[in-house]
CSV table of C-alpha atoms and ligand atoms in Angstrom, one decimal:
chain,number,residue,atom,x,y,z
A,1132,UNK,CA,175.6,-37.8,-61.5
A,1133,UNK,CA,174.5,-34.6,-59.4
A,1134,UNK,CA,175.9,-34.1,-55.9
A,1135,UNK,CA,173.6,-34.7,-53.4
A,1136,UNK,CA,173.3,-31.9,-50.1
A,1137,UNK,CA,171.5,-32.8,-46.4
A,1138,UNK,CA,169.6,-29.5,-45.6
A,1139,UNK,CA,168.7,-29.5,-42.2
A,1140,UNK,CA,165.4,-26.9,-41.1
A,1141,UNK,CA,164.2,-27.1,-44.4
A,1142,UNK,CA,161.1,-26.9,-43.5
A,1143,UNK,CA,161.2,-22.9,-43.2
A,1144,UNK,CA,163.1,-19.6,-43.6
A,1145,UNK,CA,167.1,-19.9,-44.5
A,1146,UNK,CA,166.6,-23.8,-44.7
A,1147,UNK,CA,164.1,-23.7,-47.0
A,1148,UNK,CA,165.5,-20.8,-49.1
A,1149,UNK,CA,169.1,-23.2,-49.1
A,1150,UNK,CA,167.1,-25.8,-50.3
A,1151,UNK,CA,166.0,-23.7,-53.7
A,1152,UNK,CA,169.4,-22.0,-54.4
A,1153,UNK,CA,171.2,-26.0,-53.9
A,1154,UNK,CA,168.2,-27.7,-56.4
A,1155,UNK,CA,168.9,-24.4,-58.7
A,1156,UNK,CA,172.7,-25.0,-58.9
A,1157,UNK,CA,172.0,-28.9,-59.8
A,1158,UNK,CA,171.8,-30.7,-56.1
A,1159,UNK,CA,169.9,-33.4,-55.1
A,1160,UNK,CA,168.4,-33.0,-51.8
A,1161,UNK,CA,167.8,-34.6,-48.4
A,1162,UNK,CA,165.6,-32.6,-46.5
A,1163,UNK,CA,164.7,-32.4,-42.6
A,1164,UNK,CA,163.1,-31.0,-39.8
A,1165,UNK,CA,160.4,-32.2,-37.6
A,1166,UNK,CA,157.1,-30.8,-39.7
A,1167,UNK,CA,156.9,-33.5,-42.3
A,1168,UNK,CA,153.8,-31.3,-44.2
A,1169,UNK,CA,155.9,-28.4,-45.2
A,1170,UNK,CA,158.6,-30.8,-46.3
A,1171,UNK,CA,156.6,-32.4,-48.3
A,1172,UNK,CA,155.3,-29.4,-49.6
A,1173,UNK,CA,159.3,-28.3,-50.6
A,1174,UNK,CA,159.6,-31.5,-52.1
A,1175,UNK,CA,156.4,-30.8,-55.2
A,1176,UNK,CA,158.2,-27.7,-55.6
A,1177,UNK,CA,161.9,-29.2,-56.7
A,1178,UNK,CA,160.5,-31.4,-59.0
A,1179,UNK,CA,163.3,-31.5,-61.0
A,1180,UNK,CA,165.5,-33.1,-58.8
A,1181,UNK,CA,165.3,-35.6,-56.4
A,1182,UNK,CA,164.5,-35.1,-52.9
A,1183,UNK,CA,164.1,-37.1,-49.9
A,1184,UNK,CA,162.7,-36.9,-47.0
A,1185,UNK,CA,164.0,-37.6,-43.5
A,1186,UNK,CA,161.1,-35.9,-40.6
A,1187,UNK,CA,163.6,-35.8,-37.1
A,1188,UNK,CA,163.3,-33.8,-34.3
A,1189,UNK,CA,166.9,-33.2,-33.4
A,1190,UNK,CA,166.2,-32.1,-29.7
A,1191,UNK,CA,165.8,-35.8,-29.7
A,1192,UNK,CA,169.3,-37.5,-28.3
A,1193,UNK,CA,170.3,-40.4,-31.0
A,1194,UNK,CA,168.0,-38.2,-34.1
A,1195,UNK,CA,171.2,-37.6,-35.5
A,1196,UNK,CA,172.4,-41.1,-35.8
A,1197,UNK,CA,169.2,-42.4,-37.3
A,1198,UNK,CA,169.2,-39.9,-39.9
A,1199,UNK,CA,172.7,-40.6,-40.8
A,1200,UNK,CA,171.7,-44.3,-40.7
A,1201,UNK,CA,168.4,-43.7,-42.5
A,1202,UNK,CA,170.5,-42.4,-45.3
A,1203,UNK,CA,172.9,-45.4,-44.9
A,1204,UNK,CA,170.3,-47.2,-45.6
A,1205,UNK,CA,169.3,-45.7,-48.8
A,1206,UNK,CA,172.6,-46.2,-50.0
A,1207,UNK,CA,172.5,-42.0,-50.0
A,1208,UNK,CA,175.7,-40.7,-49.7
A,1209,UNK,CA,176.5,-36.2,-49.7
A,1210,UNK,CA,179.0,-34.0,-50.4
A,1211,UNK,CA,177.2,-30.8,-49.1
A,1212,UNK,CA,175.8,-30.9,-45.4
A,1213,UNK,CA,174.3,-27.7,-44.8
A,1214,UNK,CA,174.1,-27.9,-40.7
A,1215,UNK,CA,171.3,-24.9,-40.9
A,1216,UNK,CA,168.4,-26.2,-38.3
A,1217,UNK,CA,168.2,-24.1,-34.7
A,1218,UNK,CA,166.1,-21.7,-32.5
A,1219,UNK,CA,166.5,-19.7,-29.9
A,1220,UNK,CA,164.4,-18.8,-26.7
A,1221,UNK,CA,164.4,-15.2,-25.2
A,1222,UNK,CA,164.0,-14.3,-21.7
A,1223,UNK,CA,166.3,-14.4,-18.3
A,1224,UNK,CA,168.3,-17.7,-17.8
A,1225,UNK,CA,166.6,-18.8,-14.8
A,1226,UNK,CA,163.1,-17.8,-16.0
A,1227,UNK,CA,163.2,-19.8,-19.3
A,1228,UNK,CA,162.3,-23.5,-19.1
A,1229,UNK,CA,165.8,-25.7,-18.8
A,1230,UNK,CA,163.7,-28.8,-20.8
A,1231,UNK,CA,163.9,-26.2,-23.5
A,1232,UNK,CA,167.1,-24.4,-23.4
A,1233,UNK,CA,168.5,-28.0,-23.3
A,1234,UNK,CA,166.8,-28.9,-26.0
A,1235,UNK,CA,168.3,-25.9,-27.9
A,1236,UNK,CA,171.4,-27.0,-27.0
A,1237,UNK,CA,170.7,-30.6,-28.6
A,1238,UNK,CA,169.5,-28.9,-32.1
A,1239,UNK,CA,172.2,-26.1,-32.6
A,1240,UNK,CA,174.8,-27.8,-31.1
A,1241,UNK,CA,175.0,-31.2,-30.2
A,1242,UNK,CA,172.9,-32.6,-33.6
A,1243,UNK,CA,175.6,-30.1,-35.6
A,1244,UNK,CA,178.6,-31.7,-34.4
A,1245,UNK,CA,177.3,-35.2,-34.5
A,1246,UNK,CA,176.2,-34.7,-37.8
A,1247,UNK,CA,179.4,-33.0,-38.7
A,1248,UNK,CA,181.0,-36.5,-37.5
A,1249,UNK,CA,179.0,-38.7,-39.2
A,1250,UNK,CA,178.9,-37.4,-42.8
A,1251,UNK,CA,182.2,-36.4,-42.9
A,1252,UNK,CA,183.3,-39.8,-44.2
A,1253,UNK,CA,180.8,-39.1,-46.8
A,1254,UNK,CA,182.5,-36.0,-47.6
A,1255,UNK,CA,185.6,-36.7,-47.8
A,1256,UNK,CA,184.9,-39.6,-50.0
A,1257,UNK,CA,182.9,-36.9,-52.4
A,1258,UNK,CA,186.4,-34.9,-52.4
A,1259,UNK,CA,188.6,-37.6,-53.4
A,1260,UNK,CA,186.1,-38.2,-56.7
A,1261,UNK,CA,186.9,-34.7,-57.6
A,1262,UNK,CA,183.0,-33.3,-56.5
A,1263,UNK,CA,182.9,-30.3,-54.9
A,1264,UNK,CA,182.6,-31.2,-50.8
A,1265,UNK,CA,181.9,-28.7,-48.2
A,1266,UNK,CA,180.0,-28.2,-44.6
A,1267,UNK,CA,178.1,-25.0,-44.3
A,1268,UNK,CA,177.5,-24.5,-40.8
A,1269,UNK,CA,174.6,-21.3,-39.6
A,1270,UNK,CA,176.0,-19.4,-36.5
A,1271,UNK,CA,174.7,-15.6,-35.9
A,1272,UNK,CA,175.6,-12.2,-35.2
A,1273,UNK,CA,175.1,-13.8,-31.8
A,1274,UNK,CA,178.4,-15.4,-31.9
A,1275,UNK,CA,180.7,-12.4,-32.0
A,1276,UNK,CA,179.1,-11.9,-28.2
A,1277,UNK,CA,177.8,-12.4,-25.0
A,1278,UNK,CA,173.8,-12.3,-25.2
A,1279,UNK,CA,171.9,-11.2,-21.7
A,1280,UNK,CA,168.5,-12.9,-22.1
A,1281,UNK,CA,169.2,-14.8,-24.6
A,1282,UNK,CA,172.3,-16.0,-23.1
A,1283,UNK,CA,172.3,-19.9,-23.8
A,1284,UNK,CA,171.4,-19.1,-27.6
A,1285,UNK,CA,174.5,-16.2,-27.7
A,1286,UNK,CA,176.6,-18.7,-26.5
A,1287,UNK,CA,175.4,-21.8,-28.8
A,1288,UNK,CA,176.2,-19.7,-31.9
A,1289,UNK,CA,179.9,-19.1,-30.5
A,1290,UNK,CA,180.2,-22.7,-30.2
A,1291,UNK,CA,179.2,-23.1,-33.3
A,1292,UNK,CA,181.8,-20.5,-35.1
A,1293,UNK,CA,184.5,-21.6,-32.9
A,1294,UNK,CA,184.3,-25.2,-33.9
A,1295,UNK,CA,183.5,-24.4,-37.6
A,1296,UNK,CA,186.5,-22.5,-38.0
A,1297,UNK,CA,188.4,-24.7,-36.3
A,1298,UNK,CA,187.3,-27.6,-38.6
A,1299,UNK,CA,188.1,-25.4,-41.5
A,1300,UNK,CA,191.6,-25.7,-40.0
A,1301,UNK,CA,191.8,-29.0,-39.5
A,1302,UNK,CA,190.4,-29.9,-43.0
A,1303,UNK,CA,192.4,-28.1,-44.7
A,1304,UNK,CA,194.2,-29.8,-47.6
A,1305,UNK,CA,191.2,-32.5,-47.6
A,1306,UNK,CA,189.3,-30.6,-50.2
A,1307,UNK,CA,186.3,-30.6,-47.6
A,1308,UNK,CA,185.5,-26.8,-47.0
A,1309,UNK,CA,184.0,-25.3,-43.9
A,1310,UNK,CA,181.9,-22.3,-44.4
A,1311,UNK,CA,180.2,-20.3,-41.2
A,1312,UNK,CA,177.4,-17.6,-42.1
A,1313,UNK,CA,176.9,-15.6,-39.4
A,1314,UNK,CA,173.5,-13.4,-39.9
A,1315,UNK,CA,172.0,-10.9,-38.1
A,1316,UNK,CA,167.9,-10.4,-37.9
A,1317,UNK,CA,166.9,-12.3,-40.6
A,1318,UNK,CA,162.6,-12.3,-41.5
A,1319,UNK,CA,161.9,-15.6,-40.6
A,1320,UNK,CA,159.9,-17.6,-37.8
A,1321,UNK,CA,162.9,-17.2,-35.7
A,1322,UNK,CA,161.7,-14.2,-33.7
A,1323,UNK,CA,158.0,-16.2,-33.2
A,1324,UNK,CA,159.8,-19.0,-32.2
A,1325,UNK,CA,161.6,-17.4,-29.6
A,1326,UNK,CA,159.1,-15.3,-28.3
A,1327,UNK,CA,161.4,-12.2,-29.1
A,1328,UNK,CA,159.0,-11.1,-31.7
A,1329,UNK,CA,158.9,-7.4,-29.5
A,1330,UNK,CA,162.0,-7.2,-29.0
A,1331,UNK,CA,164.8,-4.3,-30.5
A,1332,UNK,CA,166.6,-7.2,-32.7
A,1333,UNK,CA,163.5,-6.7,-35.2
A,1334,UNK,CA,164.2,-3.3,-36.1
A,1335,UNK,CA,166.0,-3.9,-38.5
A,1336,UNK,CA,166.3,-7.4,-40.5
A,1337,UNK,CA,167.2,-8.7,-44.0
A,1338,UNK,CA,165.1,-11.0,-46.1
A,1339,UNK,CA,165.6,-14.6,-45.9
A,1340,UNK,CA,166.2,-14.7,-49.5
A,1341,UNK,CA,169.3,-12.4,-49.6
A,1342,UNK,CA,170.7,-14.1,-46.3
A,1343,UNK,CA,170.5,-17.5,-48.0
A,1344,UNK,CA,171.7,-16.1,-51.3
A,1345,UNK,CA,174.8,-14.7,-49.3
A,1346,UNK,CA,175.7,-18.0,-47.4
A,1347,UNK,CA,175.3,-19.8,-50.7
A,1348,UNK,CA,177.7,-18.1,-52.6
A,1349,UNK,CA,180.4,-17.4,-49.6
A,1350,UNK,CA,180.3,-20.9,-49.4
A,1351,UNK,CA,180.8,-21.8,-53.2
A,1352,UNK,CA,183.9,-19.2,-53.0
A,1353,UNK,CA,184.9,-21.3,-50.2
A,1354,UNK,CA,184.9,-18.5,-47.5
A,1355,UNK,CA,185.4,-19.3,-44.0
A,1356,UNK,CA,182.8,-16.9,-42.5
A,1357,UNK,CA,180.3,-14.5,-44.0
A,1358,UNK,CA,178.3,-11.8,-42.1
A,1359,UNK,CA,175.7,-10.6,-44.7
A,1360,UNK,CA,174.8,-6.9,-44.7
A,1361,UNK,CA,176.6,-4.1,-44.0
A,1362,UNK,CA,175.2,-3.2,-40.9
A,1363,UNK,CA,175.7,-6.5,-39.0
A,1364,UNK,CA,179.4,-6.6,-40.9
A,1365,UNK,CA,179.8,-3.5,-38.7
A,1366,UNK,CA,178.2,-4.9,-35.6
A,1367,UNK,CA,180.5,-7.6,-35.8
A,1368,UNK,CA,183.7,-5.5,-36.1
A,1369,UNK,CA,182.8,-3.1,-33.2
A,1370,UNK,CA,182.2,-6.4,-30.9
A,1371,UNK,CA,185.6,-6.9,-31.2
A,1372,UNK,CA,187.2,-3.9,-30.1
A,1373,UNK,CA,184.7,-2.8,-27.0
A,1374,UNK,CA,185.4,-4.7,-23.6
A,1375,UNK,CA,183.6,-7.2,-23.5
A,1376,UNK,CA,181.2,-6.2,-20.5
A,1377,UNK,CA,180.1,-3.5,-22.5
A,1378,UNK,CA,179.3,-5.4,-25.9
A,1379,UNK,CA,177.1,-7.3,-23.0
A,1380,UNK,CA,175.1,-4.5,-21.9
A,1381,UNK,CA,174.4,-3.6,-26.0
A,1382,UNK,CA,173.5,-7.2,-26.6
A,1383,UNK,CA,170.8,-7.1,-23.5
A,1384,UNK,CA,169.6,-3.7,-24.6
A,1385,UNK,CA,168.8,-5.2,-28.2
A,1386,UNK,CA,167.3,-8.5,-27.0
A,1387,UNK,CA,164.9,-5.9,-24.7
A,1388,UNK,CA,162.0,-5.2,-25.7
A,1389,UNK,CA,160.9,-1.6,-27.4
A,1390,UNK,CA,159.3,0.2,-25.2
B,2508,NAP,N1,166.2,-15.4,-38.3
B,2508,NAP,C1,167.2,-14.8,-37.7
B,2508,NAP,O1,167.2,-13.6,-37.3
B,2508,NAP,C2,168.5,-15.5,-37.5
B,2508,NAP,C3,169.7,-14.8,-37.2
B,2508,NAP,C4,170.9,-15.5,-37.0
B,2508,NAP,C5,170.9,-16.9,-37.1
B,2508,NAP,N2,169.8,-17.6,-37.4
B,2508,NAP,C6,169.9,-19.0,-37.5
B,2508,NAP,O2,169.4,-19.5,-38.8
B,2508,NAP,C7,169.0,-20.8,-38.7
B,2508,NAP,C8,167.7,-21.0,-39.3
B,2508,NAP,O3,166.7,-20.3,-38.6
B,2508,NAP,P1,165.6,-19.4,-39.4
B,2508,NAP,O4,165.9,-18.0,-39.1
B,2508,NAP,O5,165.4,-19.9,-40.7
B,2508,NAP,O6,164.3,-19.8,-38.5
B,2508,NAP,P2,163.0,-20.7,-38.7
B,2508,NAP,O7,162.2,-20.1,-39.9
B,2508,NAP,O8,162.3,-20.8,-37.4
B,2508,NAP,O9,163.6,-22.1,-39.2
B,2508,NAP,C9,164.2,-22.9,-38.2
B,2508,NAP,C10,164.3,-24.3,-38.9
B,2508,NAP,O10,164.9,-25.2,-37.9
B,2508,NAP,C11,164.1,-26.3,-37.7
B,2508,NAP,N3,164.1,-26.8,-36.4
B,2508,NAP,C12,163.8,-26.1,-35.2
B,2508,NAP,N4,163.8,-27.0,-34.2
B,2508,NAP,C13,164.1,-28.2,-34.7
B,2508,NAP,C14,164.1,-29.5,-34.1
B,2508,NAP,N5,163.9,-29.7,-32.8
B,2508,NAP,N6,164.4,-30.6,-34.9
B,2508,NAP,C15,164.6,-30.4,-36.2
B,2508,NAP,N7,164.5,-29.2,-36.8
B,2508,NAP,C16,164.2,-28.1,-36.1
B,2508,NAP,C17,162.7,-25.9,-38.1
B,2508,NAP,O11,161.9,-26.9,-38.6
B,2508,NAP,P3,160.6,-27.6,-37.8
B,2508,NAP,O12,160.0,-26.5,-37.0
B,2508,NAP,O13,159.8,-28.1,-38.9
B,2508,NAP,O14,161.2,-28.7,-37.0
B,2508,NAP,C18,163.0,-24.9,-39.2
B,2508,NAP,O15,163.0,-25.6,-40.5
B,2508,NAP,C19,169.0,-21.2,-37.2
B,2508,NAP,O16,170.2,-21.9,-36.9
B,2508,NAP,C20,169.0,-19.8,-36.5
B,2508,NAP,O17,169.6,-19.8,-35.2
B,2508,NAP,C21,168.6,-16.9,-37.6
């Protein structure tokens, strides 16, 4: 029987391009993400496995829950969860809606973890009948540091390599793996979405494809974090060893726009 992942943001950019390289290496899929068309549309593509389809908006409180339930319900059970769906919103902290920057908060943290806590049963279970079982959870470059104007998203992404790695930890010996990729600018409808489309961040990005492709195979090696490309690898390094403040001021700089 093939193993069975839930994609979530499937409906575009890394999602989507997860959702090909999983069907390719012999996954069934559950898909979601709130634009029911394009999943659909992923759906005819894959053909040759079987996908469903679970539409949730995950700003929603209690989306998680229902889609864990509405896979209860079809007697589906996973042993990949790839915890992919998020946005972010650019602009000063107080002059960004707090609606929205909640409701960021709700997609790429709170529906990760509660979907973290829900399917690992699931996974576990996939372990113990010797299936390969594994999370892979998509921070950012945007983890590694603070993030002036774009501070709430900056500081989502931290949570969500903090608490990946630390469920690596933890699972340890379960035969459930946790895997955190951690891109940088990445051509998608990220920058659209967060009206940073202007801004220096776009200078220099990496397709989808080969972002995807990267997190896919760090995470069948069973690698605790991957930054894809050079550049961002060095990004990430340098973040570590300048105070603090001043990896700050860098981050504002790039989430400026060009003038
Ligand atoms: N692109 C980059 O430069 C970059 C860099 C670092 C990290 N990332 C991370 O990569 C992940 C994927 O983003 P992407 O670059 O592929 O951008 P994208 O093309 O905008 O895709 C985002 C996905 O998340 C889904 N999503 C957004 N809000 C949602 C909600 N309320 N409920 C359910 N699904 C929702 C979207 O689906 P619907 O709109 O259909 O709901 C879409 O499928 C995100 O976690 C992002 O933070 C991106």
């Amino acid at each position: 029987m093939n193993p069975t992942a839930l994609i979530t943001g499937a409906s575009s950019g890394l999602g989507y391009e997860f959702a090909k390289l999983y069907a390719a290496n012999g996954y069934n899929l559950i898909i979601t993400a709130r634009n029911e068309e394009k999943l659909q549309k992923l759906k005819d593509e894959l053909n040759h496995i079987e996908v469903t389809i679970i539409p949730k908006d995950l700003s929603q409180p209690g989306a998680s829950k229902e889609l864990y339930q509405h896979a209860l319900d079809k007697d589906l059970t996973i042993s990949a969860l790839v915890n992919n769906a998020g946005f972010g919103l650019n602009g000063y902290f107080d002059e960004l809606s707090l609606q929205e920057q909640q409701d960021m908060l709700q997609v790429n943290i709170t529906a990760l973890t509660e979907l973290t806590h829900y399917f690992l049963p699931s996974l576990k279970k996939a372990a113990n009948q010797g299936l390969p079982a594994g999370i892979l959870n998509v921070a950012s470059t945007a983890a590694f540091q603070p993030g002036p104007k774009m501070a709430v998203y900056y500081a989502s992404k931290s949570y969500v390599l903090s608490f990946s790695e630390a469920m690596a930890e933890e699972l340890k010996g379960s035969n459930v793996h946790v895997t955190t990729l951690c891109p940088g600018a990445t051509e998608t409808n990220f920058f659209k979405t967060a009206k940073a489309e202007n801004s220096k961040l776009t200078s220099s990005t990496m397709s989808p494809q080969m972002v995807a492709k990267a997190g896919f195979e760090g995470y069948m090696k069973k690698q605790r974090v991957i930054v894809p490309g050079r550049v961002n690898r060095v990004s990430a390094l340098a973040a570590k060893f300048v105070p603090r403040s001043v990896a700050a001021r860098i981050a504002q700089n790039m989430n400026s726009a060009n003038s």
